[in-house]
Amino acid sequence: MQPKINLPSNVEINEEVLRITKDLIRIRSFWDSANVHRSRRALWKTIEYTKRLFEKEKVFIQEFERNKRPSIVISFAKKREFRYLLVGHLDVVPALKEDAFEPRTRGRWLYGRGSGDMKASCAIMIWVMKQLAQLPQKPSVGLILTTDEESGGASGVGYLLRKRGYRCRCAIIPDGGRDNAVVYKQKGVLHLLLSAHGKTAHGARPWLGENAISKLIFALLKIQRLFPRYLSSQRYWGNSINLGVIRGGEAINQVPSKATAVLDVRYTEKETAQEITNKIQEAVPDIKVKTMISAPLFKTRRNNPYLNKFKKIIEKKLSRKIEVVEENGATDARYFSEQDIKSVIISKPRDKNLHGEKERVYIPDFAPYSRSIFEFIVKP
């Protein structure tokens, strides 16, 4: 039984989490394949900054790097199996405007790239670990922070679980859940590269060639018909497809001989990734279909005891009821599902415009989440 801990006031918690979040936002920690050296250096800056925050705490720190993507694991014992793992990512998506990396507060909101996804949540977990470090009896908990979630997560959480053997009974990943909801199910992810090949010719004599772009467009129309039509609704739970990237052509007066497209498929438990891939390939036999990323869906029971425990705590801190929901997006929770770790808590502070121009996070949620995660870990 842990002695009663006098945590700082809500104002003090908000100020400390806000300070850490602002520092993290200022680091341009996105991956740019055209500038690998800059990208790697920026990602490492987030790791080094995190290390400095624990200079006065007695913790074990392990650093890893996979495919130039660093990760850090902070714990109170040199081991790889814990009761709890706090999991977050410090990488972000690129921003069109440079000032997105200059944090600013407006009213109760903190603006900046990565504020909601998910540097504020990482700051909260850092704060929690620093408070846990003050306990005379340290809990069995580790903090994992990676830098490749926005690129798929295989070189971060995927690597640490698959190759380094990290395990837990319950993972806490504050990287999903709208309006503070607790997520019990997320879709699987399938990224497919489609390649069409034709024959080049002069643009004035297109009949002498075979247009790869036209070939690809017709194929994409066929593929779209394989998926259900859906309304604009956050409650939609079914397979979906998005054409995210398309490339082709070298000159306006030339028949293109090659064209490619990248599809982002999100799928439910009704089909497997392989079944979807096979269905697409059968529909467009003259198009090459290659899997780039395939990640399973995440699912836990709605009445999971860890989930219910966290839900009760966060409802008390927020002074209101919250929902248990399914979510269209995906997180690193899928890698825990892959290892048959079914107890994963996904819930986060309120935010808006993730990956967008006015990305922001709700500052008053910092203290309730910090207190909730702390209590969740120390409370039997």
mmCIF file of C-alpha atoms in Angstrom:
data_model
loop_
_atom_site.group_PDB
_atom_site.id
_atom_site.type_symbol
_atom_site.label_atom_id
_atom_site.label_comp_id
_atom_site.label_asym_id
_atom_site.label_seq_id
_atom_site.Cartn_x
_atom_site.Cartn_y
_atom_site.Cartn_z
ATOM 1 C CA MET A 1 0.000 0.000 0.000
ATOM 2 C CA GLN A 2 1.508 3.288 -1.112
ATOM 3 C CA PRO A 3 1.486 6.205 1.356
ATOM 4 C CA LYS A 4 -0.737 9.139 0.422
ATOM 5 C CA ILE A 5 1.035 11.439 -2.012
ATOM 6 C CA ASN A 6 0.378 15.151 -2.042
ATOM 7 C CA LEU A 7 0.423 15.975 -5.727
ATOM 8 C CA PRO A 8 0.827 19.558 -6.954
ATOM 9 C CA SER A 9 -2.277 21.669 -7.532
ATOM 10 C CA ASN A 10 -4.140 21.540 -10.835
ATOM 11 C CA VAL A 11 -2.720 24.932 -11.752
ATOM 12 C CA GLU A 12 0.834 23.726 -11.104
ATOM 13 C CA ILE A 13 0.259 20.516 -13.060
ATOM 14 C CA ASN A 14 -1.181 22.410 -16.020
ATOM 15 C CA GLU A 15 1.739 24.835 -16.010
ATOM 16 C CA GLU A 16 4.382 22.084 -15.904
ATOM 17 C CA VAL A 17 2.729 19.953 -18.606
ATOM 18 C CA LEU A 18 2.229 23.082 -20.707
ATOM 19 C CA ARG A 19 5.910 24.008 -20.388
ATOM 20 C CA ILE A 20 7.081 20.542 -21.470
ATOM 21 C CA THR A 21 4.591 20.434 -24.339
ATOM 22 C CA LYS A 22 5.716 23.809 -25.653
ATOM 23 C CA ASP A 23 9.355 22.705 -25.585
ATOM 24 C CA LEU A 24 8.475 19.560 -27.527
ATOM 25 C CA ILE A 25 6.406 21.452 -30.110
ATOM 26 C CA ARG A 26 9.402 23.666 -30.900
ATOM 27 C CA ILE A 27 11.318 20.584 -32.062
ATOM 28 C CA ARG A 28 10.497 19.925 -35.729
ATOM 29 C CA SER A 29 10.293 16.178 -35.222
ATOM 30 C CA PHE A 30 8.814 15.073 -38.547
ATOM 31 C CA TRP A 31 10.312 12.631 -41.026
ATOM 32 C CA ASP A 32 11.417 13.942 -44.404
ATOM 33 C CA SER A 33 12.764 11.212 -46.691
ATOM 34 C CA ALA A 34 14.445 13.917 -48.794
ATOM 35 C CA ASN A 35 16.499 15.033 -45.789
ATOM 36 C CA VAL A 36 17.209 11.988 -43.654
ATOM 37 C CA HIS A 37 20.079 13.601 -41.732
ATOM 38 C CA ARG A 38 17.930 16.551 -40.609
ATOM 39 C CA SER A 39 15.050 14.258 -39.754
ATOM 40 C CA ARG A 40 17.156 11.908 -37.649
ATOM 41 C CA ARG A 41 18.769 14.810 -35.809
ATOM 42 C CA ALA A 42 15.371 16.338 -34.994
ATOM 43 C CA LEU A 43 13.978 13.036 -33.746
ATOM 44 C CA TRP A 44 16.992 12.544 -31.502
ATOM 45 C CA LYS A 45 16.453 16.048 -30.082
ATOM 46 C CA THR A 46 13.136 14.912 -28.610
ATOM 47 C CA ILE A 47 14.840 11.907 -27.016
ATOM 48 C CA GLU A 48 17.690 13.980 -25.571
ATOM 49 C CA TYR A 49 15.226 16.551 -24.229
ATOM 50 C CA THR A 50 13.237 13.795 -22.506
ATOM 51 C CA LYS A 51 16.411 12.385 -20.938
ATOM 52 C CA ARG A 52 17.289 15.769 -19.475
ATOM 53 C CA LEU A 53 13.918 15.939 -17.743
ATOM 54 C CA PHE A 54 14.882 12.869 -15.701
ATOM 55 C CA GLU A 55 18.383 13.972 -14.680
ATOM 56 C CA LYS A 56 17.364 14.276 -11.010
ATOM 57 C CA GLU A 57 15.303 11.062 -10.847
ATOM 58 C CA LYS A 58 16.644 7.597 -10.125
ATOM 59 C CA VAL A 59 15.515 5.813 -13.271
ATOM 60 C CA PHE A 60 16.847 3.333 -15.791
ATOM 61 C CA ILE A 61 17.057 4.732 -19.308
ATOM 62 C CA GLN A 62 17.506 2.635 -22.420
ATOM 63 C CA GLU A 63 17.788 4.055 -25.914
ATOM 64 C CA PHE A 64 17.207 2.255 -29.186
ATOM 65 C CA GLU A 65 17.402 3.117 -32.858
ATOM 66 C CA ARG A 66 15.824 1.241 -35.735
ATOM 67 C CA ASN A 67 15.938 2.530 -39.314
ATOM 68 C CA LYS A 68 17.194 5.886 -38.001
ATOM 69 C CA ARG A 69 14.150 6.228 -35.725
ATOM 70 C CA PRO A 70 15.171 6.518 -32.054
ATOM 71 C CA SER A 71 13.144 5.380 -29.050
ATOM 72 C CA ILE A 72 13.587 5.724 -25.300
ATOM 73 C CA VAL A 73 12.382 3.517 -22.444
ATOM 74 C CA ILE A 74 12.373 4.902 -18.895
ATOM 75 C CA SER A 75 11.654 2.671 -15.910
ATOM 76 C CA PHE A 76 12.434 2.109 -12.235
ATOM 77 C CA ALA A 77 13.947 -1.338 -12.758
ATOM 78 C CA LYS A 78 16.153 -2.768 -15.468
ATOM 79 C CA LYS A 79 13.668 -5.211 -16.946
ATOM 80 C CA ARG A 80 11.393 -5.614 -19.941
ATOM 81 C CA GLU A 81 8.205 -6.974 -18.422
ATOM 82 C CA PHE A 82 5.994 -4.571 -16.491
ATOM 83 C CA ARG A 83 2.540 -4.359 -15.073
ATOM 84 C CA TYR A 84 1.987 -1.076 -16.913
ATOM 85 C CA LEU A 85 3.556 0.580 -19.930
ATOM 86 C CA LEU A 86 2.896 4.224 -20.762
ATOM 87 C CA VAL A 87 3.290 4.583 -24.520
ATOM 88 C CA GLY A 88 3.571 7.661 -26.725
ATOM 89 C CA HIS A 89 5.207 9.039 -29.853
ATOM 90 C CA LEU A 90 7.193 12.249 -30.210
ATOM 91 C CA ASP A 91 7.149 12.428 -34.009
ATOM 92 C CA VAL A 92 4.622 14.555 -35.865
ATOM 93 C CA VAL A 93 3.445 15.072 -39.422
ATOM 94 C CA PRO A 94 4.947 17.962 -41.450
ATOM 95 C CA ALA A 95 3.334 21.402 -41.381
ATOM 96 C CA LEU A 96 2.796 23.767 -44.308
ATOM 97 C CA LYS A 97 3.657 26.803 -42.198
ATOM 98 C CA GLU A 98 6.824 27.182 -40.140
ATOM 99 C CA ASP A 99 4.993 28.993 -37.337
ATOM 100 C CA ALA A 100 3.148 25.755 -36.593
ATOM 101 C CA PHE A 101 6.252 24.839 -34.590
ATOM 102 C CA GLU A 102 5.982 27.951 -32.446
ATOM 103 C CA PRO A 103 3.512 27.070 -29.664
ATOM 104 C CA ARG A 104 0.931 29.669 -28.713
ATOM 105 C CA THR A 105 -1.962 29.763 -26.275
ATOM 106 C CA ARG A 106 -5.350 31.268 -27.052
ATOM 107 C CA GLY A 107 -7.817 31.120 -24.210
ATOM 108 C CA ARG A 108 -7.830 27.554 -22.909
ATOM 109 C CA TRP A 109 -6.190 26.036 -25.978
ATOM 110 C CA LEU A 110 -2.563 25.360 -26.868
ATOM 111 C CA TYR A 111 -1.885 25.580 -30.607
ATOM 112 C CA GLY A 112 0.993 24.001 -32.510
ATOM 113 C CA ARG A 113 2.005 21.009 -34.581
ATOM 114 C CA GLY A 114 1.808 17.895 -32.434
ATOM 115 C CA SER A 115 -0.030 19.622 -29.590
ATOM 116 C CA GLY A 116 -2.882 17.122 -29.832
ATOM 117 C CA ASP A 117 -1.048 14.310 -31.621
ATOM 118 C CA MET A 118 0.510 13.682 -29.218
ATOM 119 C CA LYS A 119 3.103 15.850 -27.510
ATOM 120 C CA ALA A 120 0.775 17.043 -24.748
ATOM 121 C CA SER A 121 -0.063 13.432 -23.906
ATOM 122 C CA CYS A 122 3.651 12.588 -23.867
ATOM 123 C CA ALA A 123 4.253 15.530 -21.528
ATOM 124 C CA ILE A 124 1.515 14.221 -19.235
ATOM 125 C CA MET A 125 3.129 10.773 -19.090
ATOM 126 C CA ILE A 126 6.547 12.325 -18.443
ATOM 127 C CA TRP A 127 5.014 14.274 -15.549
ATOM 128 C CA VAL A 128 3.414 11.085 -14.190
ATOM 129 C CA MET A 129 6.716 9.180 -14.298
ATOM 130 C CA LYS A 130 8.493 12.009 -12.483
ATOM 131 C CA GLN A 131 5.857 11.895 -9.734
ATOM 132 C CA LEU A 132 6.037 8.102 -9.494
ATOM 133 C CA ALA A 133 9.801 8.424 -9.078
ATOM 134 C CA GLN A 134 9.168 10.177 -5.741
ATOM 135 C CA LEU A 135 7.392 7.155 -4.266
ATOM 136 C CA PRO A 136 9.364 5.088 -1.738
ATOM 137 C CA GLN A 137 8.029 1.907 -3.340
ATOM 138 C CA LYS A 138 8.286 2.156 -7.111
ATOM 139 C CA PRO A 139 5.485 0.628 -9.186
ATOM 140 C CA SER A 140 6.095 -1.795 -12.039
ATOM 141 C CA VAL A 141 5.787 0.704 -14.865
ATOM 142 C CA GLY A 142 7.778 1.813 -17.878
ATOM 143 C CA LEU A 143 7.513 4.783 -20.221
ATOM 144 C CA ILE A 144 8.052 4.132 -23.935
ATOM 145 C CA LEU A 145 8.432 7.118 -26.253
ATOM 146 C CA THR A 146 9.070 6.481 -29.945
ATOM 147 C CA THR A 147 9.545 8.629 -33.049
ATOM 148 C CA ASP A 148 8.010 6.699 -35.936
ATOM 149 C CA GLU A 149 4.302 6.271 -35.179
ATOM 150 C CA GLU A 150 3.333 8.639 -37.983
ATOM 151 C CA SER A 151 5.323 6.403 -40.356
ATOM 152 C CA GLY A 152 3.620 3.208 -39.231
ATOM 153 C CA GLY A 153 5.232 2.388 -35.893
ATOM 154 C CA ALA A 154 7.144 -0.711 -36.998
ATOM 155 C CA SER A 155 10.526 0.801 -36.078
ATOM 156 C CA GLY A 156 9.256 2.057 -32.727
ATOM 157 C CA VAL A 157 6.707 0.165 -30.652
ATOM 158 C CA GLY A 158 6.630 -2.639 -33.214
ATOM 159 C CA TYR A 159 10.390 -3.127 -32.897
ATOM 160 C CA LEU A 160 10.429 -2.888 -29.092
ATOM 161 C CA LEU A 161 7.705 -5.507 -28.698
ATOM 162 C CA ARG A 162 8.719 -7.839 -31.523
ATOM 163 C CA LYS A 163 12.500 -7.756 -31.246
ATOM 164 C CA ARG A 164 13.322 -6.387 -27.791
ATOM 165 C CA GLY A 165 10.729 -8.337 -25.837
ATOM 166 C CA TYR A 166 8.924 -5.549 -23.994
ATOM 167 C CA ARG A 167 5.693 -6.742 -22.410
ATOM 168 C CA CYS A 168 3.052 -5.564 -19.953
ATOM 169 C CA ARG A 169 -0.278 -6.536 -18.481
ATOM 170 C CA CYS A 170 -1.798 -3.209 -19.476
ATOM 171 C CA ALA A 171 -0.664 -0.425 -21.806
ATOM 172 C CA ILE A 172 -1.827 3.184 -21.557
ATOM 173 C CA ILE A 173 -1.729 5.001 -24.901
ATOM 174 C CA PRO A 174 -3.334 8.481 -24.724
ATOM 175 C CA ASP A 175 -3.487 8.791 -28.506
ATOM 176 C CA GLY A 176 -7.152 8.312 -29.349
ATOM 177 C CA GLY A 177 -10.720 8.901 -28.229
ATOM 178 C CA ARG A 178 -12.740 11.992 -29.126
ATOM 179 C CA ASP A 179 -14.061 14.149 -26.276
ATOM 180 C CA ASN A 180 -12.157 12.093 -23.666
ATOM 181 C CA ALA A 181 -13.882 8.847 -24.695
ATOM 182 C CA VAL A 182 -12.193 5.538 -23.905
ATOM 183 C CA VAL A 183 -11.544 3.473 -27.038
ATOM 184 C CA TYR A 184 -12.061 -0.281 -27.018
ATOM 185 C CA LYS A 185 -11.688 -0.950 -30.742
ATOM 186 C CA GLN A 186 -9.691 0.555 -33.641
ATOM 187 C CA LYS A 187 -9.550 -0.433 -37.293
ATOM 188 C CA GLY A 188 -6.717 -2.279 -38.964
ATOM 189 C CA VAL A 189 -4.496 -0.444 -41.437
ATOM 190 C CA LEU A 190 -3.530 -1.528 -44.940
ATOM 191 C CA HIS A 191 -1.435 0.683 -47.231
ATOM 192 C CA LEU A 192 -1.218 -0.558 -50.810
ATOM 193 C CA LEU A 193 1.030 0.616 -53.640
ATOM 194 C CA LEU A 194 -0.593 0.282 -57.069
ATOM 195 C CA SER A 195 1.605 0.363 -60.170
ATOM 196 C CA ALA A 196 0.371 0.639 -63.754
ATOM 197 C CA HIS A 197 2.632 0.208 -66.777
ATOM 198 C CA GLY A 198 2.010 1.362 -70.326
ATOM 199 C CA LYS A 199 3.969 2.392 -73.397
ATOM 200 C CA THR A 200 5.439 5.822 -74.021
ATOM 201 C CA ALA A 201 4.685 7.809 -77.174
ATOM 202 C CA HIS A 202 4.460 11.417 -78.332
ATOM 203 C CA GLY A 203 1.456 13.280 -76.966
ATOM 204 C CA ALA A 204 0.381 14.160 -80.518
ATOM 205 C CA ARG A 205 0.109 10.447 -81.378
ATOM 206 C CA PRO A 206 -1.374 8.822 -78.247
ATOM 207 C CA TRP A 207 -2.678 5.861 -80.267
ATOM 208 C CA LEU A 208 0.914 4.679 -80.630
ATOM 209 C CA GLY A 209 1.309 4.292 -76.881
ATOM 210 C CA GLU A 210 -0.558 3.031 -73.847
ATOM 211 C CA ASN A 211 -1.369 5.629 -71.197
ATOM 212 C CA ALA A 212 -0.446 4.279 -67.745
ATOM 213 C CA ILE A 213 -2.295 7.092 -65.950
ATOM 214 C CA SER A 214 -5.553 6.318 -67.759
ATOM 215 C CA LYS A 215 -5.036 2.648 -67.015
ATOM 216 C CA LEU A 216 -4.558 3.425 -63.325
ATOM 217 C CA ILE A 217 -7.588 5.728 -63.145
ATOM 218 C CA PHE A 218 -9.901 3.049 -64.541
ATOM 219 C CA ALA A 219 -8.445 0.578 -62.038
ATOM 220 C CA LEU A 220 -9.036 2.969 -59.139
ATOM 221 C CA LEU A 221 -12.677 3.409 -60.130
ATOM 222 C CA LYS A 222 -13.098 -0.375 -60.071
ATOM 223 C CA ILE A 223 -11.445 -0.598 -56.656
ATOM 224 C CA GLN A 224 -13.644 2.109 -55.160
ATOM 225 C CA ARG A 225 -16.727 0.092 -56.095
ATOM 226 C CA LEU A 226 -15.456 -2.739 -53.870
ATOM 227 C CA PHE A 227 -15.946 -0.590 -50.777
ATOM 228 C CA PRO A 228 -19.232 0.593 -49.254
ATOM 229 C CA ARG A 229 -20.362 4.152 -49.698
ATOM 230 C CA TYR A 230 -20.361 5.963 -46.386
ATOM 231 C CA LEU A 231 -21.789 9.174 -45.054
ATOM 232 C CA SER A 232 -19.743 11.807 -43.275
ATOM 233 C CA SER A 233 -20.086 10.393 -39.787
ATOM 234 C CA GLN A 234 -17.718 9.717 -36.920
ATOM 235 C CA ARG A 235 -19.903 6.749 -36.014
ATOM 236 C CA TYR A 236 -19.268 4.894 -39.273
ATOM 237 C CA TRP A 237 -17.847 1.437 -38.561
ATOM 238 C CA GLY A 238 -16.953 -0.336 -41.776
ATOM 239 C CA ASN A 239 -14.160 -0.681 -44.295
ATOM 240 C CA SER A 240 -13.020 2.539 -45.950
ATOM 241 C CA ILE A 241 -10.535 3.519 -48.630
ATOM 242 C CA ASN A 242 -8.669 6.736 -49.368
ATOM 243 C CA LEU A 243 -6.541 7.537 -52.413
ATOM 244 C CA GLY A 244 -3.738 9.408 -50.666
ATOM 245 C CA VAL A 245 -1.003 9.699 -53.305
ATOM 246 C CA ILE A 246 -0.942 9.480 -57.100
ATOM 247 C CA ARG A 247 2.058 10.004 -59.361
ATOM 248 C CA GLY A 248 2.680 9.701 -63.069
ATOM 249 C CA GLY A 249 3.864 11.442 -66.192
ATOM 250 C CA GLU A 250 7.052 13.287 -67.095
ATOM 251 C CA ALA A 251 5.855 15.820 -69.672
ATOM 252 C CA ILE A 252 2.548 17.189 -70.902
ATOM 253 C CA ASN A 253 3.278 16.127 -74.500
ATOM 254 C CA GLN A 254 4.276 12.560 -73.662
ATOM 255 C CA VAL A 255 2.156 9.445 -73.123
ATOM 256 C CA PRO A 256 3.146 8.249 -69.620
ATOM 257 C CA SER A 257 4.527 4.728 -69.386
ATOM 258 C CA LYS A 258 4.219 4.442 -65.604
ATOM 259 C CA ALA A 259 1.828 5.612 -62.890
ATOM 260 C CA THR A 260 1.509 4.764 -59.216
ATOM 261 C CA ALA A 261 -1.019 5.340 -56.461
ATOM 262 C CA VAL A 262 -1.052 4.670 -52.733
ATOM 263 C CA LEU A 263 -4.256 3.555 -51.049
ATOM 264 C CA ASP A 264 -5.022 3.844 -47.350
ATOM 265 C CA VAL A 265 -7.468 1.104 -46.390
ATOM 266 C CA ARG A 266 -8.990 0.905 -42.910
ATOM 267 C CA TYR A 267 -10.764 -2.350 -42.156
ATOM 268 C CA THR A 268 -12.892 -3.963 -39.456
ATOM 269 C CA GLU A 269 -12.989 -7.473 -38.024
ATOM 270 C CA LYS A 270 -15.235 -8.652 -40.877
ATOM 271 C CA GLU A 271 -12.285 -9.103 -43.276
ATOM 272 C CA THR A 272 -8.544 -9.695 -43.028
ATOM 273 C CA ALA A 273 -5.905 -7.577 -44.733
ATOM 274 C CA GLN A 274 -5.012 -10.492 -46.997
ATOM 275 C CA GLU A 275 -8.629 -10.997 -48.066
ATOM 276 C CA ILE A 276 -8.914 -7.316 -48.970
ATOM 277 C CA THR A 277 -5.627 -7.369 -50.900
ATOM 278 C CA ASN A 278 -6.690 -10.472 -52.816
ATOM 279 C CA LYS A 279 -10.063 -8.907 -53.652
ATOM 280 C CA ILE A 280 -8.397 -5.777 -55.026
ATOM 281 C CA GLN A 281 -5.845 -7.718 -57.065
ATOM 282 C CA GLU A 282 -8.574 -9.893 -58.599
ATOM 283 C CA ALA A 283 -10.537 -6.774 -59.601
ATOM 284 C CA VAL A 284 -7.546 -5.199 -61.396
ATOM 285 C CA PRO A 285 -5.369 -8.067 -62.695
ATOM 286 C CA ASP A 286 -3.346 -5.780 -65.005
ATOM 287 C CA ILE A 287 -2.239 -3.597 -62.067
ATOM 288 C CA LYS A 288 0.552 -4.575 -59.679
ATOM 289 C CA VAL A 289 -0.627 -4.439 -56.056
ATOM 290 C CA LYS A 290 2.039 -4.351 -53.344
ATOM 291 C CA THR A 291 1.514 -4.179 -49.579
ATOM 292 C CA MET A 292 3.450 -1.337 -47.940
ATOM 293 C CA ILE A 293 2.012 -1.503 -44.422
ATOM 294 C CA SER A 294 -0.307 -4.081 -42.918
ATOM 295 C CA ALA A 295 -1.308 -3.751 -39.268
ATOM 296 C CA PRO A 296 -4.022 -5.650 -37.409
ATOM 297 C CA LEU A 297 -6.987 -4.015 -35.767
ATOM 298 C CA PHE A 298 -7.026 -3.403 -32.030
ATOM 299 C CA LYS A 299 -9.844 -4.706 -29.872
ATOM 300 C CA THR A 300 -10.436 -5.238 -26.181
ATOM 301 C CA ARG A 301 -13.587 -6.142 -24.281
ATOM 302 C CA ARG A 302 -15.884 -3.266 -23.393
ATOM 303 C CA ASN A 303 -16.023 -4.667 -19.855
ATOM 304 C CA ASN A 304 -12.249 -5.137 -19.550
ATOM 305 C CA PRO A 305 -11.441 -4.566 -15.838
ATOM 306 C CA TYR A 306 -8.516 -2.230 -16.606
ATOM 307 C CA LEU A 307 -10.704 -0.208 -18.965
ATOM 308 C CA ASN A 308 -13.483 0.059 -16.386
ATOM 309 C CA LYS A 309 -11.006 1.066 -13.684
ATOM 310 C CA PHE A 310 -9.610 3.908 -15.796
ATOM 311 C CA LYS A 311 -13.071 5.014 -16.925
ATOM 312 C CA LYS A 312 -14.248 5.415 -13.328
ATOM 313 C CA ILE A 313 -11.145 7.393 -12.391
ATOM 314 C CA ILE A 314 -11.221 9.777 -15.366
ATOM 315 C CA GLU A 315 -14.981 10.350 -14.962
ATOM 316 C CA LYS A 316 -14.385 11.380 -11.361
ATOM 317 C CA LYS A 317 -11.571 13.768 -12.337
ATOM 318 C CA LEU A 318 -13.581 15.308 -15.188
ATOM 319 C CA SER A 319 -16.829 15.325 -13.157
ATOM 320 C CA ARG A 320 -18.844 13.860 -16.015
ATOM 321 C CA LYS A 321 -19.642 10.601 -17.784
ATOM 322 C CA ILE A 322 -17.566 9.554 -20.791
ATOM 323 C CA GLU A 323 -18.282 7.082 -23.570
ATOM 324 C CA VAL A 324 -16.627 3.806 -24.525
ATOM 325 C CA VAL A 325 -16.319 3.870 -28.315
ATOM 326 C CA GLU A 326 -14.847 2.313 -31.429
ATOM 327 C CA GLU A 327 -12.539 4.502 -33.519
ATOM 328 C CA ASN A 328 -11.764 4.734 -37.229
ATOM 329 C CA GLY A 329 -8.135 5.697 -36.677
ATOM 330 C CA ALA A 330 -5.244 3.505 -35.606
ATOM 331 C CA THR A 331 -2.518 3.761 -32.989
ATOM 332 C CA ASP A 332 0.411 1.725 -31.724
ATOM 333 C CA ALA A 333 -2.169 -0.300 -29.777
ATOM 334 C CA ARG A 334 -2.204 -2.666 -32.753
ATOM 335 C CA TYR A 335 1.279 -3.914 -31.863
ATOM 336 C CA PHE A 336 0.060 -4.895 -28.407
ATOM 337 C CA SER A 337 -2.838 -6.795 -29.991
ATOM 338 C CA GLU A 338 -0.277 -8.576 -32.145
ATOM 339 C CA GLN A 339 1.431 -9.817 -28.956
ATOM 340 C CA ASP A 340 -1.928 -10.855 -27.462
ATOM 341 C CA ILE A 341 -1.838 -8.005 -24.921
ATOM 342 C CA LYS A 342 -5.507 -7.109 -24.862
ATOM 343 C CA SER A 343 -5.617 -4.624 -21.983
ATOM 344 C CA VAL A 344 -4.883 -1.267 -23.605
ATOM 345 C CA ILE A 345 -6.292 2.034 -22.359
ATOM 346 C CA ILE A 346 -6.785 4.648 -25.096
ATOM 347 C CA SER A 347 -8.124 8.030 -24.001
ATOM 348 C CA LYS A 348 -6.707 11.533 -24.286
ATOM 349 C CA PRO A 349 -7.260 15.238 -23.597
ATOM 350 C CA ARG A 350 -9.658 17.003 -25.921
ATOM 351 C CA ASP A 351 -8.131 18.329 -29.115
ATOM 352 C CA LYS A 352 -9.038 19.667 -32.556
ATOM 353 C CA ASN A 353 -7.700 19.722 -36.120
ATOM 354 C CA LEU A 354 -5.110 16.985 -35.695
ATOM 355 C CA HIS A 355 -2.583 17.139 -38.575
ATOM 356 C CA GLY A 356 -4.266 20.380 -39.643
ATOM 357 C CA GLU A 357 -3.348 24.050 -39.740
ATOM 358 C CA LYS A 358 -4.919 24.929 -36.379
ATOM 359 C CA GLU A 359 -4.067 21.815 -34.395
ATOM 360 C CA ARG A 360 -4.705 22.413 -30.715
ATOM 361 C CA VAL A 361 -5.199 20.728 -27.342
ATOM 362 C CA TYR A 362 -7.382 21.685 -24.378
ATOM 363 C CA ILE A 363 -5.164 22.838 -21.494
ATOM 364 C CA PRO A 364 -7.699 22.285 -18.635
ATOM 365 C CA ASP A 365 -7.618 18.539 -19.411
ATOM 366 C CA PHE A 366 -3.919 18.284 -18.538
ATOM 367 C CA ALA A 367 -4.389 18.005 -14.766
ATOM 368 C CA PRO A 368 -7.322 15.530 -14.836
ATOM 369 C CA TYR A 369 -5.405 13.198 -17.157
ATOM 370 C CA SER A 370 -2.175 13.525 -15.195
ATOM 371 C CA ARG A 371 -3.959 12.718 -11.941
ATOM 372 C CA SER A 372 -5.987 9.895 -13.514
ATOM 373 C CA ILE A 373 -2.989 8.067 -14.966
ATOM 374 C CA PHE A 374 -1.067 8.491 -11.703
ATOM 375 C CA GLU A 375 -3.976 7.147 -9.646
ATOM 376 C CA PHE A 376 -4.609 4.316 -12.114
ATOM 377 C CA ILE A 377 -1.051 3.074 -11.610
ATOM 378 C CA VAL A 378 -0.773 3.409 -7.825
ATOM 379 C CA LYS A 379 -4.324 2.346 -6.952
ATOM 380 C CA PRO A 380 -4.782 -1.440 -6.457
#
